[in-house]
Amino acid sequence: MSLTSKNNGAEENRQVPQHIAIIMDGNGRWAQKRGMPRIAGHNSGMKALKEIVRACSDMGVKYLTVYAFSTENWKRSFEEVSGIFKIMVLYIHKELKELTEENVRINVIGDLSRIPSDAQKAMNHALKTTEENTGLTFNIALNYGGRSEIVEAAKKLYNEKTGSGGSLDDITEEEFGKYMSTGGVPDPDIIIRTGGEMRLSNFLLWQCAYSEFIFTDIFWPDFSPEELAKCIDEFYGRHRRYGGV
């Protein structure tokens, strides 16, 4: 699918980005600015996520990866962390039917073993229910950290090489990438971070080598499909040289 936009009076057909990744930042600050508890921001953030998933599916984006909960987020208060997972369970229960109808396949990157059992159960149900879908792949980075992902990939590759008598000297970047949690998925064309911060916060460190970064001051609950379209327009204005000229 391609998008048609106007540029200096002329219409231009542009291919939709294959893979969009988003750091959904600013939920707590959004709530605090309104005199609300931080968890209210996460609740509104889930509503924003619903609209972005639908927009990406409608546009024909192949992969959407969102940073839902990092390995560092466990440092937050018990009340906030438990609230985040309760909202996640509610989101899956409410939206799974529509996601299935939209042919969206849910995937998780990260370690599910540490998250609460009800969240594990809900997420595993969503994975099973949507595993045959062929539309948008919706990657949820959950209890995820980019550095630990690289370490785990190195361990897996080392164990396989030494177990089969292979040589470590023959390892290529392409081979190593297959052992990442996103193995087989193209690297993100765009990484968007909302909330005004300008850092990756341990997100997709291997995969971001040639991604275009777009930072916006808009807090995640206010990030709309229209704002996503603006980010995509900015992406189209970039010249991706991949080290060339």
PDB file of C-alpha atoms in Angstrom:
ATOM      1  CA  MET A   1       0.000   0.000   0.000  1.00  0.00           C
ATOM      2  CA  SER A   2       1.231   3.517  -0.738  1.00  0.00           C
ATOM      3  CA  LEU A   3       0.251   6.903   0.633  1.00  0.00           C
ATOM      4  CA  THR A   4      -0.509   9.838  -1.619  1.00  0.00           C
ATOM      5  CA  SER A   5       0.490  13.264  -0.346  1.00  0.00           C
ATOM      6  CA  LYS A   6       0.945  16.696  -1.822  1.00  0.00           C
ATOM      7  CA  ASN A   7       4.447  18.113  -2.062  1.00  0.00           C
ATOM      8  CA  ASN A   8       4.954  21.602  -3.549  1.00  0.00           C
ATOM      9  CA  GLY A   9       1.660  21.308  -5.388  1.00  0.00           C
ATOM     10  CA  ALA A  10       2.414  17.882  -6.884  1.00  0.00           C
ATOM     11  CA  GLU A  11       1.021  14.596  -5.747  1.00  0.00           C
ATOM     12  CA  GLU A  12       3.565  11.986  -4.781  1.00  0.00           C
ATOM     13  CA  ASN A  13       3.004   8.294  -4.104  1.00  0.00           C
ATOM     14  CA  ARG A  14       5.023   7.028  -1.172  1.00  0.00           C
ATOM     15  CA  GLN A  15       5.408   3.565   0.238  1.00  0.00           C
ATOM     16  CA  VAL A  16       4.174   3.107   3.773  1.00  0.00           C
ATOM     17  CA  PRO A  17       7.009   2.381   6.253  1.00  0.00           C
ATOM     18  CA  GLN A  18       7.301  -1.358   6.840  1.00  0.00           C
ATOM     19  CA  HIS A  19       8.103  -1.093  10.532  1.00  0.00           C
ATOM     20  CA  ILE A  20       7.245   1.668  13.001  1.00  0.00           C
ATOM     21  CA  ALA A  21       8.480   1.495  16.597  1.00  0.00           C
ATOM     22  CA  ILE A  22       7.192   3.753  19.372  1.00  0.00           C
ATOM     23  CA  ILE A  23       8.414   4.607  22.865  1.00  0.00           C
ATOM     24  CA  MET A  24       5.108   5.532  24.504  1.00  0.00           C
ATOM     25  CA  ASP A  25       6.338   8.104  27.018  1.00  0.00           C
ATOM     26  CA  GLY A  26       4.562  10.727  29.101  1.00  0.00           C
ATOM     27  CA  ASN A  27       1.542   8.921  30.545  1.00  0.00           C
ATOM     28  CA  GLY A  28       2.332   9.811  34.155  1.00  0.00           C
ATOM     29  CA  ARG A  29       3.228  13.428  33.413  1.00  0.00           C
ATOM     30  CA  TRP A  30       0.064  13.805  31.334  1.00  0.00           C
ATOM     31  CA  ALA A  31      -1.985  12.751  34.362  1.00  0.00           C
ATOM     32  CA  GLN A  32      -0.049  14.860  36.873  1.00  0.00           C
ATOM     33  CA  LYS A  33      -0.564  17.997  34.777  1.00  0.00           C
ATOM     34  CA  ARG A  34      -4.286  17.390  35.181  1.00  0.00           C
ATOM     35  CA  GLY A  35      -4.148  16.695  38.914  1.00  0.00           C
ATOM     36  CA  MET A  36      -4.865  13.001  38.330  1.00  0.00           C
ATOM     37  CA  PRO A  37      -3.042   9.899  39.616  1.00  0.00           C
ATOM     38  CA  ARG A  38      -0.330   8.579  37.291  1.00  0.00           C
ATOM     39  CA  ILE A  39      -2.290   5.419  36.573  1.00  0.00           C
ATOM     40  CA  ALA A  40      -5.002   7.525  34.930  1.00  0.00           C
ATOM     41  CA  GLY A  41      -2.410   8.499  32.344  1.00  0.00           C
ATOM     42  CA  HIS A  42      -1.647   4.865  31.598  1.00  0.00           C
ATOM     43  CA  ASN A  43      -5.359   4.218  31.159  1.00  0.00           C
ATOM     44  CA  SER A  44      -5.634   7.075  28.661  1.00  0.00           C
ATOM     45  CA  GLY A  45      -2.454   5.839  27.006  1.00  0.00           C
ATOM     46  CA  MET A  46      -4.106   2.490  26.282  1.00  0.00           C
ATOM     47  CA  LYS A  47      -6.920   4.341  24.505  1.00  0.00           C
ATOM     48  CA  ALA A  48      -4.338   6.146  22.384  1.00  0.00           C
ATOM     49  CA  LEU A  49      -2.650   2.832  21.607  1.00  0.00           C
ATOM     50  CA  LYS A  50      -5.924   1.415  20.291  1.00  0.00           C
ATOM     51  CA  GLU A  51      -6.178   4.254  17.769  1.00  0.00           C
ATOM     52  CA  ILE A  52      -2.553   3.947  16.646  1.00  0.00           C
ATOM     53  CA  VAL A  53      -2.812   0.190  16.128  1.00  0.00           C
ATOM     54  CA  ARG A  54      -5.938   0.712  14.039  1.00  0.00           C
ATOM     55  CA  ALA A  55      -4.281   3.499  12.021  1.00  0.00           C
ATOM     56  CA  CYS A  56      -1.197   1.381  11.288  1.00  0.00           C
ATOM     57  CA  SER A  57      -3.369  -1.547  10.266  1.00  0.00           C
ATOM     58  CA  ASP A  58      -5.460   0.657   7.971  1.00  0.00           C
ATOM     59  CA  MET A  59      -2.345   2.168   6.355  1.00  0.00           C
ATOM     60  CA  GLY A  60      -0.842  -1.213   5.596  1.00  0.00           C
ATOM     61  CA  VAL A  61       2.114  -0.982   7.994  1.00  0.00           C
ATOM     62  CA  LYS A  62       3.543  -4.492   8.360  1.00  0.00           C
ATOM     63  CA  TYR A  63       5.058  -4.199  11.852  1.00  0.00           C
ATOM     64  CA  LEU A  64       4.328  -1.948  14.833  1.00  0.00           C
ATOM     65  CA  THR A  65       6.528  -2.353  17.905  1.00  0.00           C
ATOM     66  CA  VAL A  66       5.636  -0.495  21.110  1.00  0.00           C
ATOM     67  CA  TYR A  67       7.629  -0.184  24.319  1.00  0.00           C
ATOM     68  CA  ALA A  68       4.997  -1.184  26.875  1.00  0.00           C
ATOM     69  CA  PHE A  69       7.111  -2.030  29.944  1.00  0.00           C
ATOM     70  CA  SER A  70      10.885  -2.013  30.298  1.00  0.00           C
ATOM     71  CA  THR A  71      13.105  -4.053  32.581  1.00  0.00           C
ATOM     72  CA  GLU A  72      13.810  -0.754  34.381  1.00  0.00           C
ATOM     73  CA  ASN A  73      10.133   0.027  34.987  1.00  0.00           C
ATOM     74  CA  TRP A  74      10.092  -2.369  37.943  1.00  0.00           C
ATOM     75  CA  LYS A  75      11.711   0.489  39.893  1.00  0.00           C
ATOM     76  CA  ARG A  76       8.371   2.325  39.923  1.00  0.00           C
ATOM     77  CA  SER A  77       5.917   2.071  42.817  1.00  0.00           C
ATOM     78  CA  PHE A  78       4.038  -1.190  43.374  1.00  0.00           C
ATOM     79  CA  GLU A  79       0.751   0.639  42.846  1.00  0.00           C
ATOM     80  CA  GLU A  80       1.782   1.987  39.446  1.00  0.00           C
ATOM     81  CA  VAL A  81       3.305  -1.277  38.220  1.00  0.00           C
ATOM     82  CA  SER A  82       0.331  -3.400  39.296  1.00  0.00           C
ATOM     83  CA  GLY A  83      -2.017  -0.835  37.772  1.00  0.00           C
ATOM     84  CA  ILE A  84      -0.196  -0.975  34.438  1.00  0.00           C
ATOM     85  CA  PHE A  85      -0.627  -4.743  34.235  1.00  0.00           C
ATOM     86  CA  LYS A  86      -4.292  -4.553  35.261  1.00  0.00           C
ATOM     87  CA  ILE A  87      -4.909  -2.076  32.445  1.00  0.00           C
ATOM     88  CA  MET A  88      -3.020  -4.353  30.059  1.00  0.00           C
ATOM     89  CA  VAL A  89      -5.283  -7.294  30.943  1.00  0.00           C
ATOM     90  CA  LEU A  90      -8.353  -5.101  30.484  1.00  0.00           C
ATOM     91  CA  TYR A  91      -7.058  -3.874  27.110  1.00  0.00           C
ATOM     92  CA  ILE A  92      -6.603  -7.429  25.842  1.00  0.00           C
ATOM     93  CA  HIS A  93     -10.053  -8.497  27.043  1.00  0.00           C
ATOM     94  CA  LYS A  94     -11.736  -5.494  25.436  1.00  0.00           C
ATOM     95  CA  GLU A  95      -9.800  -5.256  22.183  1.00  0.00           C
ATOM     96  CA  LEU A  96      -8.870  -8.826  21.257  1.00  0.00           C
ATOM     97  CA  LYS A  97     -12.048  -9.404  19.237  1.00  0.00           C
ATOM     98  CA  GLU A  98     -11.471  -6.289  17.120  1.00  0.00           C
ATOM     99  CA  LEU A  99      -7.770  -7.034  16.690  1.00  0.00           C
ATOM    100  CA  THR A 100      -8.666 -10.504  15.442  1.00  0.00           C
ATOM    101  CA  GLU A 101     -11.261  -9.098  13.048  1.00  0.00           C
ATOM    102  CA  GLU A 102      -8.649  -6.635  11.757  1.00  0.00           C
ATOM    103  CA  ASN A 103      -6.292  -9.570  11.072  1.00  0.00           C
ATOM    104  CA  VAL A 104      -3.704  -8.218  13.547  1.00  0.00           C
ATOM    105  CA  ARG A 105      -1.169 -10.688  14.915  1.00  0.00           C
ATOM    106  CA  ILE A 106       0.045  -9.998  18.443  1.00  0.00           C
ATOM    107  CA  ASN A 107       3.635 -10.848  19.331  1.00  0.00           C
ATOM    108  CA  VAL A 108       5.660 -10.238  22.501  1.00  0.00           C
ATOM    109  CA  ILE A 109       9.334  -9.433  22.809  1.00  0.00           C
ATOM    110  CA  GLY A 110      10.772  -9.610  26.299  1.00  0.00           C
ATOM    111  CA  ASP A 111      10.537 -11.947  29.282  1.00  0.00           C
ATOM    112  CA  LEU A 112       6.957 -12.767  30.252  1.00  0.00           C
ATOM    113  CA  SER A 113       7.974 -14.997  33.156  1.00  0.00           C
ATOM    114  CA  ARG A 114       8.217 -12.162  35.680  1.00  0.00           C
ATOM    115  CA  ILE A 115       4.933 -10.403  34.970  1.00  0.00           C
ATOM    116  CA  PRO A 116       1.796 -11.152  37.062  1.00  0.00           C
ATOM    117  CA  SER A 117       0.104 -14.478  36.311  1.00  0.00           C
ATOM    118  CA  ASP A 118      -3.170 -12.913  35.119  1.00  0.00           C
ATOM    119  CA  ALA A 119      -1.252 -10.733  32.660  1.00  0.00           C
ATOM    120  CA  GLN A 120       0.718 -13.771  31.478  1.00  0.00           C
ATOM    121  CA  LYS A 121      -2.503 -15.704  30.953  1.00  0.00           C
ATOM    122  CA  ALA A 122      -4.172 -12.865  29.048  1.00  0.00           C
ATOM    123  CA  MET A 123      -1.134 -12.277  26.862  1.00  0.00           C
ATOM    124  CA  ASN A 124      -0.650 -15.967  26.068  1.00  0.00           C
ATOM    125  CA  HIS A 125      -4.326 -16.171  25.121  1.00  0.00           C
ATOM    126  CA  ALA A 126      -3.896 -13.191  22.786  1.00  0.00           C
ATOM    127  CA  LEU A 127      -0.806 -14.752  21.204  1.00  0.00           C
ATOM    128  CA  LYS A 128      -2.628 -18.037  20.601  1.00  0.00           C
ATOM    129  CA  THR A 129      -5.794 -16.390  19.313  1.00  0.00           C
ATOM    130  CA  THR A 130      -4.011 -14.211  16.736  1.00  0.00           C
ATOM    131  CA  GLU A 131      -1.122 -16.449  15.725  1.00  0.00           C
ATOM    132  CA  GLU A 132      -2.591 -17.273  12.300  1.00  0.00           C
ATOM    133  CA  ASN A 133      -3.425 -13.667  11.398  1.00  0.00           C
ATOM    134  CA  THR A 134      -1.545 -12.237   8.425  1.00  0.00           C
ATOM    135  CA  GLY A 135      -2.052  -8.479   8.677  1.00  0.00           C
ATOM    136  CA  LEU A 136      -0.209  -6.050  10.947  1.00  0.00           C
ATOM    137  CA  THR A 137       2.210  -7.729  13.377  1.00  0.00           C
ATOM    138  CA  PHE A 138       1.793  -5.876  16.666  1.00  0.00           C
ATOM    139  CA  ASN A 139       4.970  -6.409  18.704  1.00  0.00           C
ATOM    140  CA  ILE A 140       4.611  -5.569  22.402  1.00  0.00           C
ATOM    141  CA  ALA A 141       7.931  -5.044  24.190  1.00  0.00           C
ATOM    142  CA  LEU A 142       7.065  -6.276  27.664  1.00  0.00           C
ATOM    143  CA  ASN A 143       9.577  -6.634  30.484  1.00  0.00           C
ATOM    144  CA  TYR A 144      12.056  -5.860  27.713  1.00  0.00           C
ATOM    145  CA  GLY A 145      15.566  -4.422  27.697  1.00  0.00           C
ATOM    146  CA  GLY A 146      17.758  -3.991  24.650  1.00  0.00           C
ATOM    147  CA  ARG A 147      21.024  -4.900  26.379  1.00  0.00           C
ATOM    148  CA  SER A 148      19.643  -8.072  27.926  1.00  0.00           C
ATOM    149  CA  GLU A 149      18.187  -9.026  24.547  1.00  0.00           C
ATOM    150  CA  ILE A 150      21.662  -8.811  22.980  1.00  0.00           C
ATOM    151  CA  VAL A 151      23.200 -10.821  25.822  1.00  0.00           C
ATOM    152  CA  GLU A 152      20.564 -13.556  25.495  1.00  0.00           C
ATOM    153  CA  ALA A 153      21.048 -13.702  21.720  1.00  0.00           C
ATOM    154  CA  ALA A 154      24.819 -14.068  22.207  1.00  0.00           C
ATOM    155  CA  LYS A 155      24.291 -16.927  24.669  1.00  0.00           C
ATOM    156  CA  LYS A 156      21.932 -18.769  22.306  1.00  0.00           C
ATOM    157  CA  LEU A 157      24.264 -18.387  19.350  1.00  0.00           C
ATOM    158  CA  TYR A 158      27.315 -19.415  21.387  1.00  0.00           C
ATOM    159  CA  ASN A 159      25.566 -22.519  22.732  1.00  0.00           C
ATOM    160  CA  GLU A 160      24.429 -23.563  19.271  1.00  0.00           C
ATOM    161  CA  LYS A 161      27.846 -23.001  17.703  1.00  0.00           C
ATOM    162  CA  THR A 162      29.781 -24.816  20.403  1.00  0.00           C
ATOM    163  CA  GLY A 163      27.212 -27.602  20.575  1.00  0.00           C
ATOM    164  CA  SER A 164      27.412 -28.275  16.860  1.00  0.00           C
ATOM    165  CA  GLY A 165      31.166 -27.836  16.524  1.00  0.00           C
ATOM    166  CA  GLY A 166      30.802 -24.634  14.518  1.00  0.00           C
ATOM    167  CA  SER A 167      33.316 -21.801  14.496  1.00  0.00           C
ATOM    168  CA  LEU A 168      32.647 -18.550  16.334  1.00  0.00           C
ATOM    169  CA  ASP A 169      34.850 -16.799  13.774  1.00  0.00           C
ATOM    170  CA  ASP A 170      32.222 -17.414  11.094  1.00  0.00           C
ATOM    171  CA  ILE A 171      29.452 -15.475  12.853  1.00  0.00           C
ATOM    172  CA  THR A 172      28.015 -12.638  10.748  1.00  0.00           C
ATOM    173  CA  GLU A 173      25.767  -9.738  11.700  1.00  0.00           C
ATOM    174  CA  GLU A 174      22.968 -11.315   9.693  1.00  0.00           C
ATOM    175  CA  GLU A 175      23.304 -14.612  11.554  1.00  0.00           C
ATOM    176  CA  PHE A 176      23.479 -12.897  14.933  1.00  0.00           C
ATOM    177  CA  GLY A 177      20.349 -10.888  14.140  1.00  0.00           C
ATOM    178  CA  LYS A 178      18.355 -14.079  13.716  1.00  0.00           C
ATOM    179  CA  TYR A 179      18.827 -14.788  17.424  1.00  0.00           C
ATOM    180  CA  MET A 180      17.284 -11.491  18.493  1.00  0.00           C
ATOM    181  CA  SER A 181      13.667 -11.474  19.619  1.00  0.00           C
ATOM    182  CA  THR A 182      12.814  -9.681  16.375  1.00  0.00           C
ATOM    183  CA  GLY A 183      14.639 -12.224  14.199  1.00  0.00           C
ATOM    184  CA  GLY A 184      13.103 -12.274  10.731  1.00  0.00           C
ATOM    185  CA  VAL A 185      11.503  -8.845  11.165  1.00  0.00           C
ATOM    186  CA  PRO A 186      12.931  -5.851   9.256  1.00  0.00           C
ATOM    187  CA  ASP A 187      14.542  -3.214  11.452  1.00  0.00           C
ATOM    188  CA  PRO A 188      12.348  -0.201  12.270  1.00  0.00           C
ATOM    189  CA  ASP A 189      12.214   2.475   9.597  1.00  0.00           C
ATOM    190  CA  ILE A 190      11.135   4.974  12.242  1.00  0.00           C
ATOM    191  CA  ILE A 191      11.488   5.078  16.024  1.00  0.00           C
ATOM    192  CA  ILE A 192       9.130   7.639  17.543  1.00  0.00           C
ATOM    193  CA  ARG A 193       9.411   8.808  21.151  1.00  0.00           C
ATOM    194  CA  THR A 194       6.661  10.896  22.683  1.00  0.00           C
ATOM    195  CA  GLY A 195       6.844  12.932  25.880  1.00  0.00           C
ATOM    196  CA  GLY A 196       9.748  15.258  25.082  1.00  0.00           C
ATOM    197  CA  GLU A 197      12.675  13.018  26.074  1.00  0.00           C
ATOM    198  CA  MET A 198      15.432  12.362  23.537  1.00  0.00           C
ATOM    199  CA  ARG A 199      16.906   8.978  24.333  1.00  0.00           C
ATOM    200  CA  LEU A 200      16.278   5.332  23.502  1.00  0.00           C
ATOM    201  CA  SER A 201      16.040   4.081  27.096  1.00  0.00           C
ATOM    202  CA  ASN A 202      17.377   0.609  26.243  1.00  0.00           C
ATOM    203  CA  PHE A 203      14.909   0.058  23.373  1.00  0.00           C
ATOM    204  CA  LEU A 204      15.836  -1.947  20.247  1.00  0.00           C
ATOM    205  CA  LEU A 205      19.541  -1.159  20.569  1.00  0.00           C
ATOM    206  CA  TRP A 206      20.601  -3.717  17.941  1.00  0.00           C
ATOM    207  CA  GLN A 207      17.753  -2.977  15.553  1.00  0.00           C
ATOM    208  CA  CYS A 208      18.029   0.830  15.538  1.00  0.00           C
ATOM    209  CA  ALA A 209      21.329   1.097  13.626  1.00  0.00           C
ATOM    210  CA  TYR A 210      19.747   2.873  10.639  1.00  0.00           C
ATOM    211  CA  SER A 211      16.340   3.821  11.984  1.00  0.00           C
ATOM    212  CA  GLU A 212      15.178   7.419  11.695  1.00  0.00           C
ATOM    213  CA  PHE A 213      14.509   8.930  15.145  1.00  0.00           C
ATOM    214  CA  ILE A 214      11.574  11.285  15.611  1.00  0.00           C
ATOM    215  CA  PHE A 215      11.024  12.960  18.983  1.00  0.00           C
ATOM    216  CA  THR A 216       7.868  14.849  19.918  1.00  0.00           C
ATOM    217  CA  ASP A 217       6.893  16.822  23.029  1.00  0.00           C
ATOM    218  CA  ILE A 218       3.358  15.425  22.858  1.00  0.00           C
ATOM    219  CA  PHE A 219       2.549  13.118  25.763  1.00  0.00           C
ATOM    220  CA  TRP A 220       1.485   9.633  24.690  1.00  0.00           C
ATOM    221  CA  PRO A 221      -2.221   9.918  25.663  1.00  0.00           C
ATOM    222  CA  ASP A 222      -2.493  12.861  23.235  1.00  0.00           C
ATOM    223  CA  PHE A 223      -0.651  11.108  20.398  1.00  0.00           C
ATOM    224  CA  SER A 224      -3.266  10.643  17.686  1.00  0.00           C
ATOM    225  CA  PRO A 225      -3.312   9.104  14.207  1.00  0.00           C
ATOM    226  CA  GLU A 226      -2.940  12.665  12.909  1.00  0.00           C
ATOM    227  CA  GLU A 227       0.288  13.062  14.896  1.00  0.00           C
ATOM    228  CA  LEU A 228       1.467   9.714  13.550  1.00  0.00           C
ATOM    229  CA  ALA A 229       0.821  10.977  10.023  1.00  0.00           C
ATOM    230  CA  LYS A 230       2.984  14.047  10.771  1.00  0.00           C
ATOM    231  CA  CYS A 231       5.817  11.773  11.921  1.00  0.00           C
ATOM    232  CA  ILE A 232       5.529   9.735   8.744  1.00  0.00           C
ATOM    233  CA  ASP A 233       5.619  12.939   6.677  1.00  0.00           C
ATOM    234  CA  GLU A 234       8.805  13.945   8.509  1.00  0.00           C
ATOM    235  CA  PHE A 235      10.253  10.508   7.762  1.00  0.00           C
ATOM    236  CA  TYR A 236       9.550  11.010   4.061  1.00  0.00           C
ATOM    237  CA  GLY A 237      11.586  14.211   4.206  1.00  0.00           C
ATOM    238  CA  ARG A 238      14.693  12.367   5.408  1.00  0.00           C
ATOM    239  CA  HIS A 239      17.328  11.094   2.980  1.00  0.00           C
ATOM    240  CA  ARG A 240      18.435   7.649   4.154  1.00  0.00           C
ATOM    241  CA  ARG A 241      21.971   7.118   2.854  1.00  0.00           C
ATOM    242  CA  TYR A 242      22.961   4.057   4.931  1.00  0.00           C
ATOM    243  CA  GLY A 243      26.539   5.299   5.089  1.00  0.00           C
ATOM    244  CA  GLY A 244      26.643   6.341   1.411  1.00  0.00           C
ATOM    245  CA  VAL A 245      26.421   9.787  -0.134  1.00  0.00           C
TER     246      VAL A 245
END
